[in-house]
Coordinates of C-alpha atoms in Angstrom, one line a residue:
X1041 CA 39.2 55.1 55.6
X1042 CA 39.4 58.8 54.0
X1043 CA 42.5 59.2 55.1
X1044 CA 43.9 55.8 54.1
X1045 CA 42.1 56.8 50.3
X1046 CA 44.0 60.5 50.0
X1047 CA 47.2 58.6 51.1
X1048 CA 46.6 56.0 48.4
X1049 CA 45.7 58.7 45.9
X1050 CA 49.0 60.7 46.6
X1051 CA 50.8 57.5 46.1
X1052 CA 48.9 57.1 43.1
X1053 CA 49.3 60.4 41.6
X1054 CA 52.5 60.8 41.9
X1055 CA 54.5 60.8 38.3
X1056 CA 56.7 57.6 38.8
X1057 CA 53.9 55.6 39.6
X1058 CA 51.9 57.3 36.7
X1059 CA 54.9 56.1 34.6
X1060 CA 54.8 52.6 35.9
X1061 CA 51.0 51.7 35.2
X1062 CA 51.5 53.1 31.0
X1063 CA 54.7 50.9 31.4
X1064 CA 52.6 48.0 33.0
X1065 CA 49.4 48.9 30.3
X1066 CA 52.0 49.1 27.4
X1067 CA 53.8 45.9 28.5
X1068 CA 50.4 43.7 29.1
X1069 CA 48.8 45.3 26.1
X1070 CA 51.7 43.8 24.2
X1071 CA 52.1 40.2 25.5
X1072 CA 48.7 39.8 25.4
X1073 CA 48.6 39.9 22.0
X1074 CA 50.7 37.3 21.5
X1075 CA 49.0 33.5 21.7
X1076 CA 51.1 31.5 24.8
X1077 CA 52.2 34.5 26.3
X1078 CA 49.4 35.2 29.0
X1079 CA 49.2 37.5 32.3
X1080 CA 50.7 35.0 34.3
X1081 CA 53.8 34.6 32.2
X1082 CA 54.1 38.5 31.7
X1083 CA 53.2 38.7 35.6
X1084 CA 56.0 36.5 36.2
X1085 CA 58.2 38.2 33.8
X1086 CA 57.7 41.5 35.8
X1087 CA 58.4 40.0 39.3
X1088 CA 62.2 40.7 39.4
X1089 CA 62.1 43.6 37.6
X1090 CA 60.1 45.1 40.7
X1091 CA 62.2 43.3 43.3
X1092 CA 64.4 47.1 43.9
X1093 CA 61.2 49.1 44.1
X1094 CA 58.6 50.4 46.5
X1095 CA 56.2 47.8 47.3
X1096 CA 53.3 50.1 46.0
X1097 CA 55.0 50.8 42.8
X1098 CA 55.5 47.6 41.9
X1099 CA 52.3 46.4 42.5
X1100 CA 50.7 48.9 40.7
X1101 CA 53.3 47.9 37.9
X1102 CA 52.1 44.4 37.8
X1103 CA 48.5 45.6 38.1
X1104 CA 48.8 47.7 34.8
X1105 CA 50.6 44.4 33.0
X1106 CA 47.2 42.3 34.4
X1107 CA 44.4 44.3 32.7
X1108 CA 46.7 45.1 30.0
X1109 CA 47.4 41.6 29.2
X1110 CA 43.8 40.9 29.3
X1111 CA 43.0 44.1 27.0
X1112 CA 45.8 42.8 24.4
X1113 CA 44.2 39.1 24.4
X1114 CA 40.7 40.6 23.1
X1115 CA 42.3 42.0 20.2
X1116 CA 44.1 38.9 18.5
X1117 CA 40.7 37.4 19.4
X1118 CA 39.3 39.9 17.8
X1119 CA 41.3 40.1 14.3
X1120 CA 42.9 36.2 13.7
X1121 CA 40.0 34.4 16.0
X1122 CA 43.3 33.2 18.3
X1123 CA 41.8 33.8 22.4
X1124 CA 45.2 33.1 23.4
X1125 CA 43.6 34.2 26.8
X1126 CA 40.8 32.3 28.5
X1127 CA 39.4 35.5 29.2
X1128 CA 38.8 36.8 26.0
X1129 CA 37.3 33.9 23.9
X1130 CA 33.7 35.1 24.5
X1131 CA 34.8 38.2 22.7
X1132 CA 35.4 36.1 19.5
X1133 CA 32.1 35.4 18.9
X1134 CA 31.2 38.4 17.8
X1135 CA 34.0 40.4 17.6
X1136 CA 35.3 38.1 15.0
X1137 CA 32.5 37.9 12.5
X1138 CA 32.8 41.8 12.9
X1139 CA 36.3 42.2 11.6
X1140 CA 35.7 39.4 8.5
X1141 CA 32.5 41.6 8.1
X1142 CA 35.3 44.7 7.4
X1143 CA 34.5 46.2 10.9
X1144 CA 37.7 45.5 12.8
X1145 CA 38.1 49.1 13.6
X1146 CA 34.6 49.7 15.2
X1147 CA 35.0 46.0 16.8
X1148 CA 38.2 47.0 18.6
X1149 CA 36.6 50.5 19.7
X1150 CA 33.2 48.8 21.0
X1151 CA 36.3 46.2 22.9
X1152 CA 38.5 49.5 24.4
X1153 CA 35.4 51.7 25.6
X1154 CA 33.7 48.5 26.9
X1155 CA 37.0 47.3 28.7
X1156 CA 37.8 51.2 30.0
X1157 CA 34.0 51.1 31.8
X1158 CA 34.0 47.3 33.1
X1159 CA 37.4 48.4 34.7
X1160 CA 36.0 51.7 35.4
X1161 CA 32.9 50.8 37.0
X1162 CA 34.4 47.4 38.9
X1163 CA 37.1 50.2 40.3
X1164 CA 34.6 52.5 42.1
X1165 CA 33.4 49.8 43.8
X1166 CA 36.5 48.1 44.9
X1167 CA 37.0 51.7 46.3
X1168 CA 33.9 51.5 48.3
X1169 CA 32.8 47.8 49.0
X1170 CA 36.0 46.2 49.3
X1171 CA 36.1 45.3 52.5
X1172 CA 32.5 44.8 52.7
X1173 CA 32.7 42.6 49.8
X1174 CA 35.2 40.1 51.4
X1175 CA 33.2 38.5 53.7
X1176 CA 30.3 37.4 51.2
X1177 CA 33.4 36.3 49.0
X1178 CA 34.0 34.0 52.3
X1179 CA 30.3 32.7 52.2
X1180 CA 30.0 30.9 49.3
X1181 CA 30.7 27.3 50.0
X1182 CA 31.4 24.3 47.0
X1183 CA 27.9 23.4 46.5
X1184 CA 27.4 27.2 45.8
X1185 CA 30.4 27.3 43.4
X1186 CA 29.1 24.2 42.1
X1187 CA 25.4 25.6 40.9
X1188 CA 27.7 28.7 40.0
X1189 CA 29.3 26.5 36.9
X1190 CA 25.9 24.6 36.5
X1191 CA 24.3 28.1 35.5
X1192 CA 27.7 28.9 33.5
X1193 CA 26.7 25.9 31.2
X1194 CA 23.1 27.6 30.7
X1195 CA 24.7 30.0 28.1
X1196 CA 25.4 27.2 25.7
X1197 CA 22.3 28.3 24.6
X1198 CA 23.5 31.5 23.7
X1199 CA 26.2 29.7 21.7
X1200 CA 23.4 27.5 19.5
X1201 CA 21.7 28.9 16.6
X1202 CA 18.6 28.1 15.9
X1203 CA 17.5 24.8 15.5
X1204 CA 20.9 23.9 16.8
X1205 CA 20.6 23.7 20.4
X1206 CA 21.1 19.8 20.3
X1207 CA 24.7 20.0 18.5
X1208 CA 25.7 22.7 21.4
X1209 CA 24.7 20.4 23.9
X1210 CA 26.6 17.5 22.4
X1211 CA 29.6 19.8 22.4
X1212 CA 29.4 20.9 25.6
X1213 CA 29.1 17.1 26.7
X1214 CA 32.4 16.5 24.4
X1215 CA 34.0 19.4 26.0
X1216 CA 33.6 18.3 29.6
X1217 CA 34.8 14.6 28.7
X1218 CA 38.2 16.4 27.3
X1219 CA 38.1 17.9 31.2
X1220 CA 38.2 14.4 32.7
X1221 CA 41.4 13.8 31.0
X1222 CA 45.2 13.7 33.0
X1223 CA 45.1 12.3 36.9
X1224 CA 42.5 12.2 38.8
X1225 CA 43.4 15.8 41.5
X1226 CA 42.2 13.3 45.3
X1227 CA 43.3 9.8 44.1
X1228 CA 46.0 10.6 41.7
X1229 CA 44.7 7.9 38.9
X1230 CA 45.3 8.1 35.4
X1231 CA 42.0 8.6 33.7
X1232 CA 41.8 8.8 29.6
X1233 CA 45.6 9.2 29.3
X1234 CA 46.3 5.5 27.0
X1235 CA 49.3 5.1 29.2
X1236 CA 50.7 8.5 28.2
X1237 CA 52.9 10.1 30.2
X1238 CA 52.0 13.3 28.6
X1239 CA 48.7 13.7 28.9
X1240 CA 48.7 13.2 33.1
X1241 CA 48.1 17.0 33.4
X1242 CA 45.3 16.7 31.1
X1243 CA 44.6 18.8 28.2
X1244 CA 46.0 22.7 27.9
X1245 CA 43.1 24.9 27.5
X1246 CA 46.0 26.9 25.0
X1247 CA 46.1 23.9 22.9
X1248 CA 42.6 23.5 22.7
X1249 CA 41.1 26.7 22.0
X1250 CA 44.1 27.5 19.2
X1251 CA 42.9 24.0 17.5
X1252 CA 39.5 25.2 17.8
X1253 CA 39.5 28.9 16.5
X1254 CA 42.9 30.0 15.8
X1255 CA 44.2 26.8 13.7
X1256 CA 41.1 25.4 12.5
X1257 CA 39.8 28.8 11.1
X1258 CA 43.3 29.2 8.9
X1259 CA 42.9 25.5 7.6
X1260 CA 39.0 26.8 6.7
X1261 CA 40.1 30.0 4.7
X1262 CA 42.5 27.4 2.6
X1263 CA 39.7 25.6 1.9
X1264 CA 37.5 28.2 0.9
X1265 CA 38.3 28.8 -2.9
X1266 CA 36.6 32.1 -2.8
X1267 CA 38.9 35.3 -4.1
X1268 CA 38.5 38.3 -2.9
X1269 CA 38.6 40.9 -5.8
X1270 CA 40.2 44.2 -6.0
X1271 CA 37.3 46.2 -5.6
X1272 CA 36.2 44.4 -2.6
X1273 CA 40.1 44.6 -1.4
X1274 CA 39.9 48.1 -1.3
X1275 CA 36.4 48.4 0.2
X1276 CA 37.8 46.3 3.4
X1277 CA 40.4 48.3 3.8
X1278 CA 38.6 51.9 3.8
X1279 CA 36.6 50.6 6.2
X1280 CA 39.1 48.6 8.7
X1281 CA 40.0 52.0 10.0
X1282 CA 36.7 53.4 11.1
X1283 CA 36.7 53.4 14.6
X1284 CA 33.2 55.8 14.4
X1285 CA 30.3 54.2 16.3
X1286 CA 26.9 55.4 15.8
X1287 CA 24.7 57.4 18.2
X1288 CA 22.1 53.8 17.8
X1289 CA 25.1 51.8 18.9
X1290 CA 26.7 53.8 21.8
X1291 CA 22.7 53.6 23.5
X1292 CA 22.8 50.0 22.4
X1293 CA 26.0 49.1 24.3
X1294 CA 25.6 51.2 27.4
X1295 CA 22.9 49.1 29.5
X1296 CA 24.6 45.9 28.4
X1297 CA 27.7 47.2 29.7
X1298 CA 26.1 48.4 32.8
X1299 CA 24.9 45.1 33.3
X1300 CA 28.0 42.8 32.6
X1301 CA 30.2 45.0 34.5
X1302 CA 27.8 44.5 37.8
X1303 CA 27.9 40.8 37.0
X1304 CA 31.9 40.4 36.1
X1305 CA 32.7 42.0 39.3
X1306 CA 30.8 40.3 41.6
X1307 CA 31.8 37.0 39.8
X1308 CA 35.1 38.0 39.9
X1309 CA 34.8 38.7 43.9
X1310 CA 34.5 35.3 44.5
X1311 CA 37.8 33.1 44.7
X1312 CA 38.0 30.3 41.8
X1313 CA 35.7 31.9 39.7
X1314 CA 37.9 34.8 37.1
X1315 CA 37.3 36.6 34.3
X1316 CA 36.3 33.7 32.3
X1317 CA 33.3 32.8 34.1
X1318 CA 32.5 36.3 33.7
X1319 CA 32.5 36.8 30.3
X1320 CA 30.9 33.7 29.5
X1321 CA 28.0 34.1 31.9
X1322 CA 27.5 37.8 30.2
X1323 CA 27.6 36.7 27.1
X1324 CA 24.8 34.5 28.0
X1325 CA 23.0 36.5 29.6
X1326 CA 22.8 39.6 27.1
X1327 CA 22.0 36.8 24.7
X1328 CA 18.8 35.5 27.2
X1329 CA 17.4 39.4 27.5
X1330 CA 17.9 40.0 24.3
X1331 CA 14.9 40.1 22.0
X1332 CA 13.9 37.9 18.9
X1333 CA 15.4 39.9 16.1
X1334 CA 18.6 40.6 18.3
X1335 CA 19.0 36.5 19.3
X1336 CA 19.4 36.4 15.2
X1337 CA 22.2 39.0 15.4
X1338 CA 24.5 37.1 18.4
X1339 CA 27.3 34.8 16.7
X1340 CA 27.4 37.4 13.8
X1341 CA 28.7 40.2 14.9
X1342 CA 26.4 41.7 17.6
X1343 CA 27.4 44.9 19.5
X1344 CA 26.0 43.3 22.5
X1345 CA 27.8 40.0 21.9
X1346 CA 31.0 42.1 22.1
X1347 CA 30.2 44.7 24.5
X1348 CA 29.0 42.4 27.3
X1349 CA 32.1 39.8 27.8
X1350 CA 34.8 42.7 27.5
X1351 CA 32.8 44.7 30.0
X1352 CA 32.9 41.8 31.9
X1353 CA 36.3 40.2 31.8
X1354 CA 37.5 43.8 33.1
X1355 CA 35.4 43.6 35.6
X1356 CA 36.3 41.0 36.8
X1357 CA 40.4 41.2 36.9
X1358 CA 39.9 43.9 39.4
X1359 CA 37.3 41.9 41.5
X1360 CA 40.0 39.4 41.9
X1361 CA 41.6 41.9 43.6
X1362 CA 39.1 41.9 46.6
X1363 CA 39.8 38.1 47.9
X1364 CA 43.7 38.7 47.4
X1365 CA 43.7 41.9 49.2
X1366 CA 41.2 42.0 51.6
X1367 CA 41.7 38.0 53.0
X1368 CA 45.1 36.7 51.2
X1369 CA 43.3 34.3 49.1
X1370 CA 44.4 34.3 45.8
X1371 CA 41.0 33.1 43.2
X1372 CA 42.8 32.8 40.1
X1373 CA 46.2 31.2 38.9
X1374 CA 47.2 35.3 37.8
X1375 CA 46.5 37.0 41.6
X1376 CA 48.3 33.5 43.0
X1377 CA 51.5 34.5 41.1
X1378 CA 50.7 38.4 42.8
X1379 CA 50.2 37.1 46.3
X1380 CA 53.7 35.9 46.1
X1381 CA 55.1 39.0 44.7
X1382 CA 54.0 40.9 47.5
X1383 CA 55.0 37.8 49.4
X1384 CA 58.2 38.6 48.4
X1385 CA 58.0 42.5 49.2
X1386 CA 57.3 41.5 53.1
X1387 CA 53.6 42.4 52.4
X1388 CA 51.2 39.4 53.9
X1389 CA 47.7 41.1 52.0
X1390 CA 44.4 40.2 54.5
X1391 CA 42.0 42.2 57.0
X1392 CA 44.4 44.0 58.5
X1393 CA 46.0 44.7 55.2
X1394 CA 43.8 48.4 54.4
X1395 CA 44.8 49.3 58.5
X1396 CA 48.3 48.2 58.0
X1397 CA 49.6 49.2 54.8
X1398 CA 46.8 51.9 54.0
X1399 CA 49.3 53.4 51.0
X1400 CA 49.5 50.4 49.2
X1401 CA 46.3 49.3 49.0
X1402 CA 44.4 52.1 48.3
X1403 CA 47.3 53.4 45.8
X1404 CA 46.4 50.0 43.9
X1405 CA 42.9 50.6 44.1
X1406 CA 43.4 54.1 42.3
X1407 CA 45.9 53.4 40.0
X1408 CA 43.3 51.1 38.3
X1409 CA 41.7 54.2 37.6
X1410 CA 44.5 55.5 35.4
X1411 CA 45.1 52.3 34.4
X1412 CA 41.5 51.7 32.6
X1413 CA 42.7 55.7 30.9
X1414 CA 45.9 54.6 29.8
X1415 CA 44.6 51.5 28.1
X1416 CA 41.7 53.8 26.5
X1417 CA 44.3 56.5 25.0
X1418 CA 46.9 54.2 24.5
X1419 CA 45.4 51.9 22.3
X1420 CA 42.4 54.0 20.9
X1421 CA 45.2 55.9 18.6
X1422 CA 46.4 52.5 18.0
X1423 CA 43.7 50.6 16.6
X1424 CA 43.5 51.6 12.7
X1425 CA 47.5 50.8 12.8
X1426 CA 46.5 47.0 14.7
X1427 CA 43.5 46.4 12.7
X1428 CA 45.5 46.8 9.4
X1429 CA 46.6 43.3 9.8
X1430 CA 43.7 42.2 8.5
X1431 CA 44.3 43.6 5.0
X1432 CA 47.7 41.5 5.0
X1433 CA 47.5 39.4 1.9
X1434 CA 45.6 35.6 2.7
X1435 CA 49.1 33.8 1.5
X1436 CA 50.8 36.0 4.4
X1437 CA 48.7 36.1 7.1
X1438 CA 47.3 32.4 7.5
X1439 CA 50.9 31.5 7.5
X1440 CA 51.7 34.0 10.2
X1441 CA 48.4 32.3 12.1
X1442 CA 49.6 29.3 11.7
X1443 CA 53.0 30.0 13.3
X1444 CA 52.0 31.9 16.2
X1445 CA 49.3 29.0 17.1
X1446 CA 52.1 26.2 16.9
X1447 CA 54.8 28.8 18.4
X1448 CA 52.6 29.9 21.3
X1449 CA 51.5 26.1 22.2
X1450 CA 55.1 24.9 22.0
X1451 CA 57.0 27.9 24.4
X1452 CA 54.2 26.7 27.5
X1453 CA 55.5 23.2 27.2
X1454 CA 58.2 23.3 25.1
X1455 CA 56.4 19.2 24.1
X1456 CA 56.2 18.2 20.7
X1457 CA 53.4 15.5 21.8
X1458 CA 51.3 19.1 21.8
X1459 CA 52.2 19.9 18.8
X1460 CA 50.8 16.9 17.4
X1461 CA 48.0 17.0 19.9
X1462 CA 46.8 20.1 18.3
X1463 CA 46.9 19.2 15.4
X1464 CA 44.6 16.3 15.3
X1465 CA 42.0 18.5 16.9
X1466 CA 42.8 21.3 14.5
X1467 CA 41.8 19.0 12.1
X1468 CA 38.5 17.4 14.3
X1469 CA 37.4 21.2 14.5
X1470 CA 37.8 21.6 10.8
X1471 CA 35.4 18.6 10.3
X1472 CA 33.0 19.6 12.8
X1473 CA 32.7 23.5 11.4
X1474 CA 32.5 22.1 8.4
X1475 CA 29.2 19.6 9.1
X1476 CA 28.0 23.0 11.6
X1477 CA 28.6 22.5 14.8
X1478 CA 29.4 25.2 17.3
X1479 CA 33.5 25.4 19.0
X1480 CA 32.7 27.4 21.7
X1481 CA 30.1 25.0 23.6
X1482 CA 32.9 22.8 23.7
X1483 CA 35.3 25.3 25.5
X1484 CA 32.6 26.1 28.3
X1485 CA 32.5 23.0 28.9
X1486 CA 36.1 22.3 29.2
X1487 CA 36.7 25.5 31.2
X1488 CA 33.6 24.9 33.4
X1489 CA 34.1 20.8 33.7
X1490 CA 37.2 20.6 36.2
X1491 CA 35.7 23.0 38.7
X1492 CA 33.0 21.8 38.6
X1493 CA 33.8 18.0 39.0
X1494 CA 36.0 19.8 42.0
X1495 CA 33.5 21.5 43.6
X1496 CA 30.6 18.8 43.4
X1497 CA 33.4 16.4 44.8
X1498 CA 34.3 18.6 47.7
X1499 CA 30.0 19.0 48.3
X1500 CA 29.1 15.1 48.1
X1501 CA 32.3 14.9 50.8
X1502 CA 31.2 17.3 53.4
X1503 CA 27.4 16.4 52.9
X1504 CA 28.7 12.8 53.7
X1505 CA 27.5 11.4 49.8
X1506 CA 23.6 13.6 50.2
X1507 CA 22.4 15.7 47.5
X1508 CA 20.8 17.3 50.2
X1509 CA 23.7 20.3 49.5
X1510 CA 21.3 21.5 46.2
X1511 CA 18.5 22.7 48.6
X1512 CA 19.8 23.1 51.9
X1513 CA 21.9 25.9 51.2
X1514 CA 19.9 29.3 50.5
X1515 CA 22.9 30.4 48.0
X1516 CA 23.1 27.2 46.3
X1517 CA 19.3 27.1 46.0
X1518 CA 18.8 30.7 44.9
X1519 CA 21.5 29.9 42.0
X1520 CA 20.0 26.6 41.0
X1521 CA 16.2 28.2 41.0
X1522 CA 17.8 31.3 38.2
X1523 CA 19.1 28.3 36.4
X1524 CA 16.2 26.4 36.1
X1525 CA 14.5 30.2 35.1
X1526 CA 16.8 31.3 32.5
X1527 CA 16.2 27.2 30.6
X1528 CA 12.1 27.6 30.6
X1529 CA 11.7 31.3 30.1
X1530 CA 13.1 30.9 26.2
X1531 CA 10.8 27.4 26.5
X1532 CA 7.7 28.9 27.8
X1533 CA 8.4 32.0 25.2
X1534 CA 8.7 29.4 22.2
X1535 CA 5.2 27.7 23.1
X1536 CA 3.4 30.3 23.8
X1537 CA 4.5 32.0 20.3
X1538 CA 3.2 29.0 18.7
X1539 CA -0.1 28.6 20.7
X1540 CA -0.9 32.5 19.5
X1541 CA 0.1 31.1 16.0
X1542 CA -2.5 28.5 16.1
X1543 CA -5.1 30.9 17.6
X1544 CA -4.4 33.4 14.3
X1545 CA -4.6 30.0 12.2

């Protein structure tokens, strides 16, 4: 195994394959940033550009374009609310609020030292535990993977202010009846479609989260009468640049970090699962831990709120790696699109793969490493040039929103019927900010929904119609008992703060 690492970090090291990951970071970075444009579509982009190389370089190429793109999606979440990346839309929450609260700069620093450690952290142990790692990847079953998403949907608590834990629910509800919609994926019946054809493949999770955030939140500002003045013009802008973040903060963020880079990648070890799960499941977590006075802080720009799904989302892009290298199973649509690339090299990734083609898979594994660096000092000197956006005049920018929400829905599809589809929701979202309730409760429960339908399917089937699956299997058990935890802790905490009330009464 030593040997295999120095021959990966030579491979590594060596300046043409330094040059390929700041091409890859650069290139990711980039089309992240742009709503539509995702890291499978710059994935696929790459592929026959790295047709004529080495094998290891162009791997590590499309490596660098995968976190990149994922890096370059948090920050249009970040400064036009437009998660044109499942990944990142956890990082809206907070890192929005922070930039309209005239921190964009600090928001985008807390996102690139949070995303450098997740990456960093997930790295060292892909370099020790890979291998390890694969065969509890193998374990988990579909009732496992179905109390998985069942403790997913636990953090639309961390989503509801207070007092409005009943209008997350009944979005979350209304986000996993949008799931249901297009044919069914084992009998092949319509379901919800109204006899159109082009809603059989259900609803893009592009279309819906642009209506939700992105165009919803530039039809809210034309509402909104309010003009900024001059002084407060120039106050946003002197402090858009300010990347500076306190010595209070930096302890602040590093435990969460620690913590939501654990958890993103050993969520994103197991096949299916990705970096949204991850940063969703962070976010929900830091937001259970987190005490009174910092609950109050989540949705408004909390450092935590930020810290924890970046760290997270990282994470888990290079925990994906482990189920694609180490047993050929691609767990995500992205590392699908790279099993075939190295497909195509003549490379057939599995347990043999570290014995077999030591060079390349260790070189991958280290060139993550540099990768997480480049991203860090290629974007840190970026960030008060990125961030200036938001001081673009209103009557510029929200048209500029606007276009690359309806742009980026249209080049996946290329379907007008989206177009309009987005639209109308635009315009439900704009209602239902308006009368105060919560977007994102909806999208975890569209994103979780299909799998989980999938999974519970594929358990009632091979438990022959039992629910006998939710406590025969330790795993599935253990899962569904920290559920059931992380719902009455805040529960028991609530009425035992008002029994002590009544005592002091």
């Amino acid at each position: 195994m030593l040997d295999g690492i120095l021959q990966g970090a030579g491979t590594a090291l060596s300046a043409y394959n330094i040059l390929m990951v700041a091409i890859g970071c650069f290139a990711g970075t980039f089309i992240g940033m742009l709503p539509g444009l995702g890291p499978i579509s710059a994935i696929a982009l790459m592929i026959p550009i790295t047709y004529g190389m080495d094998p290891s370089s162009g791997l590590i190429l499309i490596a660098g374009v995968y976190y990149g793109a994922i890096f370059g999606g948090s920050t249009s979440s970040i400064l036009i609310n437009a998660p044109g990346v499942a990944g990142t839309v956890a990082s809206s929450f907070d890192g929005y609020p922070m930039a309209k609260n005239g921190h964009a700069g600090k928001a985008l620093a807390i996102a690139a030292y949070s995303s450098f450690s997740g990456g960093t952290i997930a790295a060292i142990f892909l370099l020790f535990a890979a291998p390890a790692l694969a065969s509890v990847s193998l374990s988990f079953q579909s009732s496992d993977y179905f109390a998985l998403m069942v403790l997913g949907l636990t953090a639309v608590a961390a989503f509801a202010g207070k007092g409005k834990f009943l209008k997350a629910a009944i979005m979350t509800v209304f986000g996993l009846m949008l799931a249901t919609v297009g044919s069914d994926s084992d009998s092949g019946i319509a379901r919800f479609t109204f006899g159109r054809l082009d809603l059989i493949d259900g609803i893009s999770f592009l279309l819906l989260a642009m209506a939700a955030f992105a165009l919803s939140e530039a039809l809210m500002n034309v509402l909104e009468s309010h003009q900024t003045t001059k002084e407060e013009e120039e106050e946003l802008k002197k402090d858009i640049g300010s990347l500076r973040l306190t010595r209070e903060e930096v302890k602040e963020m590093i435990p969460t970090i620690g913590r939501s880079s654990v958890l993103g990648f050993f969520v994103g070890v197991l096949p299916g699962a990705g970096a949204t799960i991850a940063s969703f499941l962070a976010y929900g977590m830091e937001r259970s831990i987190a005490s009174v006075k910092e609950k109050l802080n989540f949705g408004k720009g909390s450092i935590k709120g930020l810290a924890a799904p970046e760290s997270a989302n990282n994470a888990a892009c290079s925990g994906s790696f482990v189920p694609l290298l180490t047993l050929g199973i691609p767990g995500s649509g992205t590392t699908a699109i790279i099993l075939g690339a190295l497909i195509s090299y003549g490379i057939q990734p599995g347990p043999t793969m570290y014995v077999d083609n030591p060079e390349l898979f260790w070189s991958v594994i280290i060139s993550m490493y540099i990768g997480n660096l480049v991203l860090l000092v290629l974007n840190l000197p970026l960030i008060p040039y990125i961030a200036k956006l938001l001081t673009l005049p209103k009557q510029l920018l929200l048209p500029l929103i606007i276009f690359f929400s309806l742009v980026g829905v249209y080049l996946v599809t290329f379907n007008n019927f989206d177009i309009y589809m987005m639209t109308i929701f635009a315009v439900v979202a704009l209602f239902l900010r308006i009368v105060d309730f919560p977007m994102a409760p909806m999208i975890l429960g569209f994103i979780l929904g299909g799998m989980m339908e999938n999974n519970l399917r594929r358990a009632l089937t091979i438990s022959d119609g039992s629910l006998s699956f939710l406590w025969e299997r330790p795993i599935t058990l253990s899962i569904l008992i920290i559920t059931v935890i992380l719902l009455l802790v805040p529960l028991f905490g609530e009425f035992s703060a008002k029994i002590r009330k009544k005592k002091e009464n």
